[in-house]
Rosetta silent file (secondary structure, phi, psi, omega in degrees, C-alpha in Angstrom):
SEQUENCE: XXXXXXXXXXXXXXXXXXXXXXXXXXXXXXXXXXXXXXXXXXXXXXXXXXXXXXXXXXXXXXXXXXXXXXXXXXXXXXXXXXXXXXXXXXXXXXXXXXXXXXXXXXXXXXXXXXXXXXXXXXXXXXXXXXXXXXXXXXXXXXXXXXXXXXXXXXXXXXXXXXXXXXXXXXXXXXXXXXXXXXXXXXXXXXXXXXXXXXXXXXXXXXXXXXXXXXXXXXXXXXXXXXXXXXXXXXXXXXXXXXXXXXXXXXXXXXXXXXXXXXXXXXXXXXXXXXXXXXXXXXXXXXXXXXXXXXXXXXXXXXXXXXXXXXXXXXXXXXXXXXXXX
SCORE:     score description
SCORE:     0.000 S_00000001
   1 L     0.000  159.740 -178.383  -22.626   14.753   13.573 S_00000001
   2 L   -70.726  143.626  175.071  -20.597   11.750   14.772 S_00000001
   3 L   -77.818  167.466  179.340  -21.611   10.049   17.972 S_00000001
   4 L   -70.724  165.414 -177.674  -19.169    9.565   20.824 S_00000001
   5 H   -60.560  -25.265 -178.722  -16.840    6.572   20.958 S_00000001
   6 H   -71.293   -9.145 -177.614  -19.115    4.879   23.482 S_00000001
   7 H  -116.162   30.014 -175.286  -21.749    4.511   20.739 S_00000001
   8 L   -99.426   20.237  174.756  -19.579    2.935   18.070 S_00000001
   9 L  -112.371  132.703 -175.898  -20.980   -0.595   18.301 S_00000001
  10 E  -133.776  127.124  179.357  -23.828   -1.524   16.000 S_00000001
  11 E  -103.083  148.725  172.662  -25.735   -4.819   15.916 S_00000001
  12 E  -125.801   88.349 -172.545  -27.686   -6.297   13.048 S_00000001
  13 L   -56.979  -32.064 -174.257  -29.828   -9.001   14.682 S_00000001
  14 L   -68.819  -21.773  178.616  -31.144  -10.334   11.379 S_00000001
  15 L  -128.306    7.397  173.570  -27.693  -11.482   10.240 S_00000001
  16 L    61.528   24.826  175.325  -25.802  -11.657   13.530 S_00000001
  17 E   -97.731  133.461  178.241  -23.103   -9.251   12.324 S_00000001
  18 E  -126.110  142.103  176.836  -21.740   -6.776   14.856 S_00000001
  19 E  -112.058  135.449  170.146  -19.313   -3.897   14.295 S_00000001
  20 E  -122.898  140.030  173.724  -16.868   -2.566   16.856 S_00000001
  21 E   -78.624  135.256 -179.229  -14.668    0.463   16.394 S_00000001
  22 L   -63.366  140.385  168.518  -10.997   -0.364   16.910 S_00000001
  23 L  -143.090  166.206 -175.460   -9.289    0.853   20.070 S_00000001
  24 H   -56.145  -21.507  177.065   -5.923   -0.115   21.612 S_00000001
  25 H   -62.617  -21.837 -176.631   -7.641   -2.797   23.713 S_00000001
  26 H  -100.457   13.170 -175.939   -8.077   -4.755   20.469 S_00000001
  27 H   -52.301  -54.527 -176.824   -4.424   -4.462   19.407 S_00000001
  28 H   -67.220  -40.875 -179.205   -3.569   -8.158   19.761 S_00000001
  29 H   -62.778  -42.914  177.522   -6.884   -9.360   18.363 S_00000001
  30 H   -58.955  -52.952 -175.766   -6.458   -7.160   15.275 S_00000001
  31 H   -66.580  -35.429  178.653   -2.891   -8.303   14.593 S_00000001
  32 H   -65.388  -41.236  178.247   -3.660  -11.974   15.247 S_00000001
  33 H   -67.092  -42.109  178.685   -6.501  -11.927   12.722 S_00000001
  34 H   -56.772  -41.066 -176.989   -4.338  -10.066   10.211 S_00000001
  35 H   -61.597  -34.265 -177.528   -1.669  -12.733   10.533 S_00000001
  36 H   -99.437    3.674 -176.406   -4.057  -15.530    9.511 S_00000001
  37 L   -73.198  167.048  179.967   -5.970  -13.538    6.878 S_00000001
  38 L   -94.900   -8.202  179.455   -5.963  -14.290    3.161 S_00000001
  39 L  -143.678   19.619  178.418   -5.200  -10.731    2.039 S_00000001
  40 L   -79.816  145.667  179.846   -3.586   -8.990    4.993 S_00000001
  41 L  -128.587  158.702 -171.591   -0.297   -7.150    4.508 S_00000001
  42 H   -63.306  -24.854  177.265    2.213   -5.889    7.047 S_00000001
  43 H   -62.445  -19.529 -179.025    1.220   -2.245    6.419 S_00000001
  44 H   -95.890    2.909  170.576   -2.105   -3.102    8.095 S_00000001
  45 L   -68.538  140.115 -176.964   -0.414   -4.331   11.261 S_00000001
  46 H   -62.929  -25.958  176.171   -1.209   -1.921   14.093 S_00000001
  47 H   -65.707  -25.402  174.833    2.530   -1.474   14.727 S_00000001
  48 H   -88.049  -50.506 -174.758    2.703    0.081   11.263 S_00000001
  49 H   -59.854  -35.127 -170.809   -0.628    1.892   11.183 S_00000001
  50 H   -86.831   -3.536 -177.056   -0.204    3.543   14.567 S_00000001
  51 H   -66.589  -25.704  178.580    3.240    5.103   14.014 S_00000001
  52 H  -118.438   39.724 -177.136    1.539    8.200   12.556 S_00000001
  53 L   -63.832  -20.883  179.082   -1.596    8.141   14.692 S_00000001
  54 L   -73.058  -16.464 -177.004   -1.159   11.861   15.378 S_00000001
  55 L   -92.856  -22.469 -174.435   -1.830   12.649   11.691 S_00000001
  56 L  -132.986  141.191  175.527   -5.043   10.709   11.177 S_00000001
  57 E   -86.363  101.853 -175.469   -8.190   10.168   13.218 S_00000001
  58 E   -67.134  136.555  173.957   -8.429    6.391   13.174 S_00000001
  59 L  -140.618   40.749 -179.556  -11.879    4.881   12.738 S_00000001
  60 L   -64.642  148.078 -174.795  -10.959    1.318   11.859 S_00000001
  61 E  -121.595  150.789  177.615  -13.727   -1.254   12.232 S_00000001
  62 E  -125.573  130.380 -174.231  -13.870   -4.899   13.299 S_00000001
  63 E  -108.254  131.795 -177.377  -16.715   -7.141   12.124 S_00000001
  64 E  -123.445  142.918  172.258  -18.016  -10.048   14.204 S_00000001
  65 E  -119.623  114.312 -177.581  -20.420  -12.865   13.431 S_00000001
  66 L    51.953   39.314  176.397  -21.983  -14.378   16.545 S_00000001
  67 L    88.203   -5.867  179.899  -19.022  -13.057   18.526 S_00000001
  68 E  -100.638  130.619  178.916  -16.311  -14.338   16.172 S_00000001
  69 E   -66.601  125.707 -176.955  -14.090  -11.822   14.377 S_00000001
  70 E  -122.013  -13.625 -178.583  -14.592  -12.220   10.609 S_00000001
  71 E  -164.233  152.306  173.161  -13.176   -9.037    9.033 S_00000001
  72 E  -120.025  148.842  176.040  -11.107   -5.897    9.585 S_00000001
  73 E  -141.188  100.314 -179.915  -11.551   -2.575    7.823 S_00000001
  74 L   -72.733  120.349 -176.063   -8.808    0.062    8.328 S_00000001
  75 E  -137.662  158.876  168.818  -10.407    3.517    8.128 S_00000001
  76 E  -136.487  160.070 -176.172   -9.809    7.120    9.103 S_00000001
  77 E   -97.777  135.701  175.964  -12.193   10.074    9.502 S_00000001
  78 E  -137.378   90.985 -174.404  -12.095   13.119    7.230 S_00000001
  79 L    66.898 -124.646  178.102  -14.936   15.468    8.160 S_00000001
  80 L   -98.289   26.229 -174.950  -18.195   13.638    7.541 S_00000001
  81 E  -126.673  140.564  169.769  -16.420   11.087    5.363 S_00000001
  82 E   -98.739  145.259  176.507  -14.735    7.759    6.045 S_00000001
  83 E  -136.681  146.596  165.158  -11.727    6.722    3.982 S_00000001
  84 E   -50.322  133.742 -160.198   -9.567    3.667    3.660 S_00000001
  85 L   -40.778  125.914 -173.700   -6.907    4.751    6.110 S_00000001
  86 L   -61.863  -19.805 -179.002   -5.353    8.018    4.961 S_00000001
  87 L   -92.223    6.799 -174.356   -1.846    6.936    5.916 S_00000001
  88 L  -125.195  151.563  179.267   -1.860    3.827    3.720 S_00000001
  89 L   -63.991  -38.758  176.359   -1.602    3.162    0.002 S_00000001
  90 L  -158.133  172.220 -177.159   -4.673    0.938    0.152 S_00000001
  91 L   168.533   66.437  175.069   -6.652   -0.956    2.750 S_00000001
  92 L   -81.163 -157.242 -179.617  -10.051   -2.507    2.042 S_00000001
  93 E   -60.870  133.277  172.663  -11.667   -5.399    3.895 S_00000001
  94 E  -105.298  123.969 -174.582   -9.234   -7.880    5.439 S_00000001
  95 E  -135.887  167.032  175.507  -10.741  -11.351    5.638 S_00000001
  96 L  -112.190 -171.572 -174.888   -9.780  -14.955    6.198 S_00000001
  97 L   -66.303  -11.518  179.070  -10.717  -18.173    4.410 S_00000001
  98 L   -82.344  -12.019 -179.261  -14.122  -18.297    6.086 S_00000001
  99 L   -68.540  134.466  175.139  -15.353  -15.235    4.212 S_00000001
 100 L  -124.947  164.359 -175.296  -17.978  -15.941    1.572 S_00000001
 101 H   -60.986  -45.228 -178.376  -19.667  -13.586   -0.875 S_00000001
 102 H   -63.385  -36.372  178.866  -23.048  -13.537    0.888 S_00000001
 103 H   -67.246  -37.189  177.165  -21.355  -12.835    4.201 S_00000001
 104 H   -64.681  -37.645  176.780  -19.465   -9.897    2.668 S_00000001
 105 H   -61.042  -39.002  177.129  -22.768   -8.441    1.455 S_00000001
 106 H   -66.893  -36.584  176.530  -24.018   -8.572    5.047 S_00000001
 107 H   -61.449  -40.733  178.235  -20.832   -6.837    6.185 S_00000001
 108 H   -66.973  -36.803  175.287  -21.572   -4.016    3.751 S_00000001
 109 H   -59.080  -44.251  179.721  -25.148   -3.776    5.055 S_00000001
 110 H   -67.084  -40.129  179.251  -23.749   -3.340    8.549 S_00000001
 111 H   -60.245  -44.851  179.896  -21.118   -0.866    7.357 S_00000001
 112 H   -65.570  -38.294  176.485  -23.765    1.341    5.748 S_00000001
 113 H   -64.930  -39.988  176.936  -25.909    1.194    8.896 S_00000001
 114 H   -61.388  -43.698  179.775  -22.869    2.163   10.967 S_00000001
 115 H   -61.654  -44.954  179.546  -22.213    5.102    8.663 S_00000001
 116 H   -62.753  -42.870 -176.580  -25.810    6.319    8.943 S_00000001
 117 H   -67.193  -25.614 -175.950  -25.823    5.966   12.727 S_00000001
 118 H  -111.013    9.987  171.200  -22.599    7.944   13.080 S_00000001
 119 L    80.753   22.607  177.673  -23.225   10.680   10.527 S_00000001
 120 L  -100.475  124.789 -176.437  -20.882    9.593    7.736 S_00000001
 121 L  -104.939   -6.094  179.287  -22.355   10.035    4.266 S_00000001
 122 E  -141.586  153.236  172.419  -19.408    8.872    2.119 S_00000001
 123 E  -135.022  121.934  169.877  -16.728    6.203    2.074 S_00000001
 124 E   -93.539  117.481 -169.003  -13.604    6.366   -0.101 S_00000001
 125 E  -116.317  111.717 -179.581  -12.544    2.740   -0.436 S_00000001
 126 E   -95.077   98.206 -176.570   -9.018    1.893   -1.655 S_00000001
 127 L   -65.600  143.996  176.718   -9.235   -1.747   -2.706 S_00000001
 128 L   -76.695  120.679 -179.375   -6.195   -3.936   -2.134 S_00000001
 129 L   -57.793  146.335 -172.805   -4.845   -4.953   -5.584 S_00000001
 130 H   -60.883  -26.029 -178.644   -5.165   -8.658   -6.287 S_00000001
 131 H   -68.330  -15.084  178.273   -1.410   -9.163   -6.557 S_00000001
 132 H   -91.715   -0.843  179.582   -1.177   -8.478   -2.807 S_00000001
 133 L   -84.915  141.857  172.222   -3.632  -11.287   -1.973 S_00000001
 134 L   -74.354  -43.487  174.193   -2.412  -14.647   -0.740 S_00000001
 135 L  -137.258  161.644 -174.957   -5.541  -16.270   -2.171 S_00000001
 136 L   -50.261  133.637 -172.494   -8.473  -14.684   -4.091 S_00000001
 137 L  -148.606   45.462 -174.727  -10.167  -12.056   -1.909 S_00000001
 138 L  -107.674   28.138  174.717  -12.324   -9.837   -4.095 S_00000001
 139 H   -59.186  -30.159 -178.952  -15.698  -10.351   -2.431 S_00000001
 140 H   -66.696  -32.404 -177.810  -15.596   -6.646   -1.582 S_00000001
 141 H   -66.185  -40.728  177.144  -15.546   -5.595   -5.243 S_00000001
 142 H   -67.206  -38.887  178.619  -18.846   -7.316   -5.983 S_00000001
 143 H   -63.845  -38.633  176.371  -20.332   -5.851   -2.801 S_00000001
 144 H   -61.420  -43.135  179.069  -19.239   -2.376   -3.911 S_00000001
 145 H   -60.919  -47.739 -178.469  -20.933   -2.939   -7.278 S_00000001
 146 H   -65.100  -26.066  179.969  -24.213   -4.072   -5.704 S_00000001
 147 L   -95.016   16.952  173.263  -24.159   -1.042   -3.422 S_00000001
 148 L    61.719   30.971  174.314  -23.783    1.317   -6.403 S_00000001
 149 L   -68.763  143.663  178.917  -20.284    2.460   -5.510 S_00000001
 150 E   -98.476  146.855  172.704  -18.630    4.564   -8.222 S_00000001
 151 E   -72.845  110.588 -174.913  -15.109    4.107   -9.509 S_00000001
 152 E   -82.938  -41.721  175.446  -13.495    7.240   -8.068 S_00000001
 153 E  -160.110  151.032  171.978  -10.033    6.783   -9.549 S_00000001
 154 E  -124.631  130.400  179.785   -7.805    4.230  -11.249 S_00000001
 155 E  -123.793  122.809 -178.853   -4.033    4.531  -10.999 S_00000001
 156 E   -77.748  128.090  174.566   -1.761    2.344  -13.150 S_00000001
 157 E  -114.360  132.502  179.262    1.071    0.592  -11.349 S_00000001
 158 E   -83.827  125.890 -176.518    3.791   -1.128  -13.339 S_00000001
 159 E  -129.953  132.344  177.498    4.321   -4.685  -12.146 S_00000001
 160 E   -96.511  126.136  169.040    6.848   -7.247  -13.348 S_00000001
 161 E   -82.136  104.716 -165.577    5.823  -10.898  -13.415 S_00000001
 162 L   -65.396  -25.875  178.937    9.220  -12.150  -12.342 S_00000001
 163 L   -78.641  -14.135 -178.025    8.908  -15.616  -13.857 S_00000001
 164 L  -153.308   63.927 -179.171    8.137  -14.151  -17.289 S_00000001
 165 L   -75.360  155.709  170.129    9.166  -10.492  -17.654 S_00000001
 166 L   -71.582  154.950 -178.609    9.138   -8.620  -20.930 S_00000001
 167 L   -70.108  143.008  174.660   12.585   -7.986  -22.382 S_00000001
 168 L   -72.423  143.640  176.372   14.333   -4.766  -21.490 S_00000001
 169 L   -67.782  160.938 -177.382   14.917   -2.379  -24.404 S_00000001
 170 H   -59.766  -38.175 -179.517   18.458   -1.953  -25.721 S_00000001
 171 H   -62.015  -37.150  178.197   18.738    1.553  -24.273 S_00000001
 172 H   -67.662  -43.260  178.757   18.020    0.261  -20.785 S_00000001
 173 H   -62.748  -36.500  179.698   20.585   -2.493  -21.118 S_00000001
 174 H   -65.693  -38.934  178.475   23.127    0.061  -22.339 S_00000001
 175 H   -65.600  -39.679  178.909   22.552    2.227  -19.250 S_00000001
 176 H   -63.821  -42.494  178.126   23.025   -0.758  -16.962 S_00000001
 177 H   -63.946  -38.429  178.953   26.283   -1.621  -18.715 S_00000001
 178 H   -64.028  -42.473  179.484   27.453    1.966  -18.379 S_00000001
 179 H   -58.304  -39.253  178.624   26.743    1.956  -14.638 S_00000001
 180 H   -66.314  -41.584  179.496   28.928   -1.116  -14.270 S_00000001
 181 H   -65.221  -35.182 -178.773   31.742    0.500  -16.254 S_00000001
 182 L   -74.273   -9.330  177.917   31.524    3.654  -14.134 S_00000001
 183 L    86.476   25.596  176.813   32.059    1.566  -11.014 S_00000001
 184 L   -65.447  135.051 -178.757   28.610    1.946   -9.446 S_00000001
 185 E  -115.818  131.907  175.826   28.334   -0.203   -6.330 S_00000001
 186 E   -93.930  129.440  179.221   25.061   -1.619   -4.971 S_00000001
 187 E  -134.926  145.769  166.591   24.813   -1.793   -1.182 S_00000001
 188 E   -83.558  134.058 -172.171   22.154   -2.670    1.367 S_00000001
 189 E  -134.720  161.062  170.111   21.973    0.252    3.775 S_00000001
 190 L  -123.665   18.269  179.216   20.230    1.479    6.905 S_00000001
 191 L   -88.164   69.895 -177.867   21.075    5.127    6.340 S_00000001
 192 H   -67.021  -29.454  179.155   17.463    6.193    5.821 S_00000001
 193 H   -62.345  -48.730 -179.964   18.263    9.775    6.809 S_00000001
 194 H   -64.792  -39.276 -179.411   20.705   10.250    3.935 S_00000001
 195 H   -64.099  -44.227 -179.742   18.369    8.498    1.519 S_00000001
 196 H   -65.462  -32.976  172.665   15.388   10.698    2.421 S_00000001
 197 H   -60.698  -43.689  176.630   17.595   13.768    1.942 S_00000001
 198 H   -63.490  -46.819 -179.901   18.378   12.461   -1.546 S_00000001
 199 H   -58.979  -45.294 -178.274   14.698   11.639   -2.173 S_00000001
 200 H   -67.060  -35.549  177.741   13.530   15.061   -1.048 S_00000001
 201 H   -63.857  -38.565  178.601   16.089   16.861   -3.188 S_00000001
 202 H   -70.358  -45.427 -179.201   14.792   14.993   -6.236 S_00000001
 203 H   -62.951  -39.998  178.694   11.127   15.515   -5.326 S_00000001
 204 H   -64.561  -42.083 -175.321   11.664   19.220   -4.724 S_00000001
 205 H   -69.049  -41.521 -171.470   13.481   19.695   -8.009 S_00000001
 206 H  -103.611  -21.496 -174.175   11.089   17.786  -10.246 S_00000001
 207 H  -133.165    0.255 -176.568    7.739   17.754   -8.416 S_00000001
 208 L    51.164   48.203 -176.258    7.842   20.499   -5.748 S_00000001
 209 L  -140.551  172.748  174.879    7.033   17.832   -3.153 S_00000001
 210 L  -132.515  161.673 -179.330    8.554   15.989   -0.204 S_00000001
 211 L   -66.680  147.252  177.616    8.527   12.353    0.906 S_00000001
 212 L   -63.657  -40.678 -178.073    5.631   11.128    3.030 S_00000001
 213 L   -97.909  149.807  167.277    8.042    9.545    5.516 S_00000001
 214 L   -89.520  165.210  175.259   10.969   11.075    7.334 S_00000001
 215 H   -60.141  -39.091  179.704   14.226    9.198    7.700 S_00000001
 216 H   -63.255  -40.201  179.140   13.476    8.777   11.400 S_00000001
 217 H   -66.125  -40.889  178.478   10.075    7.257   10.646 S_00000001
 218 H   -65.337  -37.046  176.748   11.553    4.799    8.183 S_00000001
 219 H   -65.088  -38.654  176.964   14.166    3.758   10.719 S_00000001
 220 H   -63.140  -47.384 -179.222   11.395    3.196   13.273 S_00000001
 221 H   -65.045  -37.064  176.258    9.372    1.104   10.836 S_00000001
 222 H   -61.471  -39.405  179.449   12.478   -0.855    9.851 S_00000001
 223 H   -66.842  -31.098 -179.668   13.067   -1.672   13.523 S_00000001
 224 H   -83.489  -29.368 -176.838    9.474   -2.923   13.826 S_00000001
 225 L  -132.412   66.108 -173.546    9.457   -4.845   10.524 S_00000001
 226 L   -63.378  -25.139 -179.362   13.073   -5.843    9.843 S_00000001
 227 L   -89.161   -9.208 -173.134   12.099   -8.546    7.332 S_00000001
 228 L  -110.060  -11.568 -177.285    9.701   -6.342    5.394 S_00000001
 229 E  -129.638  125.827  178.484   11.606   -3.101    4.801 S_00000001
 230 E  -135.584  149.214  174.157   14.966   -2.789    3.045 S_00000001
 231 E  -118.652  122.877  173.851   17.013    0.084    1.643 S_00000001
 232 E  -116.121  134.915 -177.542   19.312   -0.519   -1.321 S_00000001
 233 E  -129.599  153.615  172.296   21.554    2.281   -2.567 S_00000001
 234 E  -103.964  131.708  179.456   23.925    2.931   -5.450 S_00000001
 235 E  -121.714  142.893  173.586   27.213    4.571   -4.580 S_00000001
 236 E  -127.138  120.524 -174.607   29.834    6.228   -6.727 S_00000001
 237 L    53.506   41.464  176.458   33.148    6.972   -5.026 S_00000001
 238 L    68.762   15.281  177.001   31.422    6.095   -1.742 S_00000001
 239 E  -109.754  132.428  177.772   28.689    8.703   -2.262 S_00000001
 240 E   -71.334  121.152 -179.409   25.008    7.732   -2.346 S_00000001
 241 E  -121.044  -13.183  179.497   23.602    8.849   -5.696 S_00000001
 242 E  -159.468  164.986  177.359   20.541    6.601   -6.096 S_00000001
 243 E   174.153  176.343  178.472   18.484    4.079   -4.190 S_00000001
 244 E  -149.633  139.636  169.631   15.158    2.517   -3.367 S_00000001
 245 E   -95.566  124.046 -178.840   13.207    1.652   -0.226 S_00000001
 246 E  -104.259  136.434  165.884   11.535   -1.725   -0.664 S_00000001
 247 E  -103.261  122.919 -170.413    8.453   -3.025    1.097 S_00000001
 248 E  -111.502  124.353 -179.733    8.718   -6.802    0.975 S_00000001
 249 L  -114.211  177.069 -175.708    5.688   -9.084    1.107 S_00000001
 250 L   -59.791  -41.603 -174.580    5.293  -12.843    0.935 S_00000001
 251 L  -117.849    4.257  179.743    4.848  -12.980   -2.832 S_00000001
 252 E  -154.625  167.019  175.156    6.040   -9.607   -4.058 S_00000001
 253 E  -123.381  135.664 -179.058    8.390   -6.658   -3.656 S_00000001
 254 E  -122.108  131.942  176.277    7.177   -3.057   -3.890 S_00000001
 255 E   -84.772   99.344 -178.409    9.373   -0.003   -4.485 S_00000001
 256 E   -70.744  -36.977  175.736    8.024    2.446   -1.918 S_00000001
 257 E  -137.600  144.048  171.012   10.594    5.077   -2.911 S_00000001
 258 E  -132.006  134.092 -179.061   12.915    5.515   -5.888 S_00000001
 259 E  -144.934  141.976  176.348   15.502    8.291   -6.040 S_00000001
 260 E  -152.828  127.704  178.179   18.352    9.236   -8.370 S_00000001
 261 L   -81.826 -177.066 -174.632   20.351   12.451   -8.526 S_00000001
 262 H   -61.893  -38.773  178.095   21.630   14.022  -11.741 S_00000001
 263 H   -63.425  -43.824  179.732   24.830   11.967  -11.737 S_00000001
 264 H   -61.495  -39.764  178.867   22.860    8.772  -11.260 S_00000001
 265 H   -64.321  -37.464 -177.762   20.568    9.657  -14.140 S_00000001
 266 H   -69.080  -39.529 -173.231   23.536   10.275  -16.396 S_00000001
 267 H  -101.338    3.685  176.185   25.340    7.014  -15.646 S_00000001
 268 L    76.903   28.403 -174.864   22.316    4.710  -15.252 S_00000001
 269 H   -64.633  -42.503 -178.499   22.775    4.032  -11.533 S_00000001
 270 H   -70.111  -36.116  174.250   19.097    3.488  -10.741 S_00000001
 271 H   -57.791  -43.361  178.715   18.689    1.223  -13.776 S_00000001
 272 H   -62.350  -44.973  179.846   21.571   -0.824  -12.406 S_00000001
 273 H   -58.208  -49.918 -176.667   20.007   -0.986   -8.930 S_00000001
 274 H   -64.945  -41.541 -179.957   16.650   -2.199  -10.228 S_00000001
 275 H   -61.542  -38.100  177.525   18.178   -4.770  -12.574 S_00000001
 276 H   -67.679  -39.828 -178.642   20.168   -6.228   -9.679 S_00000001
 277 H   -68.883  -32.677  176.256   17.096   -6.312   -7.413 S_00000001
 278 H   -61.659  -29.543  175.986   15.053   -8.139  -10.043 S_00000001
 279 H   -81.421  -43.584 -179.382   17.645  -10.898   -9.754 S_00000001
 280 H   -57.963  -39.339 -176.138   17.958  -10.768   -5.956 S_00000001
 281 L  -106.256   31.243 -176.564   14.189  -11.182   -5.568 S_00000001
 282 L   -64.823  -18.965 -179.993   13.616  -13.533   -8.502 S_00000001
 283 L   -81.319  -10.339  172.672   11.932  -16.072   -6.214 S_00000001
 284 L   -76.572  167.713  179.737    9.057  -13.674   -5.556 S_00000001
 285 L   -86.899  -41.270 -174.739    6.108  -13.629   -7.946 S_00000001
 286 E  -129.556  152.056  169.520    5.830   -9.884   -8.596 S_00000001
 287 E  -125.042  109.407 -170.174    7.973   -6.755   -8.503 S_00000001
 288 E  -106.751  123.240 -176.697    5.620   -3.786   -8.189 S_00000001
 289 E   -90.049  -12.291 -177.707    6.817   -0.245   -8.952 S_00000001
 290 E    83.107 -176.550 -169.157    3.706    1.623   -7.853 S_00000001
 291 E   -80.116  162.594  177.742    1.816    4.401   -9.589 S_00000001
 292 L  -131.609   39.529 -174.855    3.024    7.056  -12.029 S_00000001
 293 E  -129.194  164.372  173.736    0.136    9.497  -11.764 S_00000001
 294 E  -136.404  176.564  176.066   -0.898   12.706  -10.039 S_00000001
 295 L    53.700   53.913  178.954   -4.163   14.625   -9.572 S_00000001
 296 L    53.772   39.061  176.480   -6.189   11.554   -8.505 S_00000001
 297 L    85.311   -4.494 -174.880   -4.955    9.581  -11.493 S_00000001
 298 L   -78.553  -21.347  178.842   -5.904   12.246  -14.059 S_00000001
 299 E  -113.414  121.059  178.532   -2.311   13.138  -14.931 S_00000001
 300 E   -99.491  122.826  173.972   -0.028   10.403  -16.234 S_00000001
 301 L   -80.138   95.109 -171.425    3.714   10.982  -15.942 S_00000001
 302 H   -65.389  -37.452  178.842    4.559    9.400  -19.278 S_00000001
 303 H   -64.404  -42.365 -178.959    8.312    9.521  -18.808 S_00000001
 304 H   -66.819  -43.450 -177.733    8.123    7.825  -15.424 S_00000001
 305 H   -70.217  -33.322  175.297    5.789    5.062  -16.518 S_00000001
 306 H   -64.611  -38.311  178.092    7.902    4.361  -19.617 S_00000001
 307 H   -60.490  -44.789 -179.388   10.951    4.054  -17.378 S_00000001
 308 H   -68.293  -40.986  177.971    9.179    1.470  -15.214 S_00000001
 309 H   -60.123  -29.549 -178.320    7.793   -0.407  -18.225 S_00000001
 310 L   -66.003  -11.413  176.262   11.366   -0.667  -19.476 S_00000001
 311 L   -91.704    7.582  175.105   12.145   -3.142  -16.699 S_00000001
 312 L    98.849   16.818 -179.063    9.747   -5.680  -18.186 S_00000001
 313 L  -106.893  167.292  174.705    6.536   -4.790  -16.392 S_00000001
 314 E  -139.952  178.701 -166.318    3.011   -3.885  -17.412 S_00000001
 315 E   -81.665  135.267  157.189    0.011   -2.281  -15.716 S_00000001
 316 E  -119.845  155.523 -171.733   -2.112   -3.515  -12.849 S_00000001
 317 E   -99.393  133.948  165.471   -4.748   -1.135  -11.492 S_00000001
 318 E   -97.176  111.381 -175.061   -4.960    0.492   -8.070 S_00000001
 319 E  -108.015  137.602  174.892   -8.698    1.254   -7.834 S_00000001
 320 E  -121.634  135.658 -175.823  -10.483    3.563   -5.404 S_00000001
 321 E  -117.508  151.036  175.851  -14.272    3.565   -5.057 S_00000001
 322 E  -112.779  117.620  177.550  -16.744    6.104   -3.702 S_00000001
 323 E  -108.907  116.376  177.288  -19.659    4.686   -1.718 S_00000001
 324 E   -99.199  138.144 -173.470  -22.395    7.181   -0.878 S_00000001
 325 L  -101.201    0.000    0.000  -24.777    6.325    1.915 S_00000001
């Protein structure tokens, strides 16, 4: 069984690496390190991670070398298992420019010792895709390999290289032209409540599901990260019929949500929205649509992925690994 919080520090004298479990006392230290890291993203800021702290038992870790913070690892507890934080799309090791491969191997040695000491026998590790890195940061992937981690799932995400996208098919261009003829208007909005109602109606109809976020939660996150979260909607006769919530990073834009009602599908409203956004954010490097799979990647929604590919993108992999201790 897990030890109490007072026993969540583990030293490794032979390599001078120490692990501390995150607590609110480390709020500023965590965020300051994230800010200067080479692969940190705003979703890993504690102001983002902690908004749904009631849903997940946080067990994030901070790694120190001779007293200096060298890495963050956002985690949550699920029974006797640790996972890259359950409330996030991904979240492996966050490091800065001082991280080297040998040092990452020592971090993994300490992580495994921490797991043994606290009764965790598995780790589900959602690696941060390379397109989200500021500079190369894949020391963790080699460490996973050396520690015999298994590839648990791969999920294809369609990503557009904005400086050199593939051409849109004629059918897509025709839908965009139709949307313009129908008088579809693109607007930036802060009406997250109405958008989530639209999103949920679509998810219920086609997938028997609901959005992870509520409108209220998105408004809260927007207030905390005004430069990183935007809502764009398509309106017809002043009615919202389609839209997307964007998460905006330094070098890319990610569509966190996409929604289109039956009218929007008929007149190409969402196609129009995306085509306009590809121009608005042309100075970014990537436009990432996210995954098109279900059942841990085993089911591919072929229609959805073809739709995303039609905007000129191709696949990058979201990989999750299973490390058994």
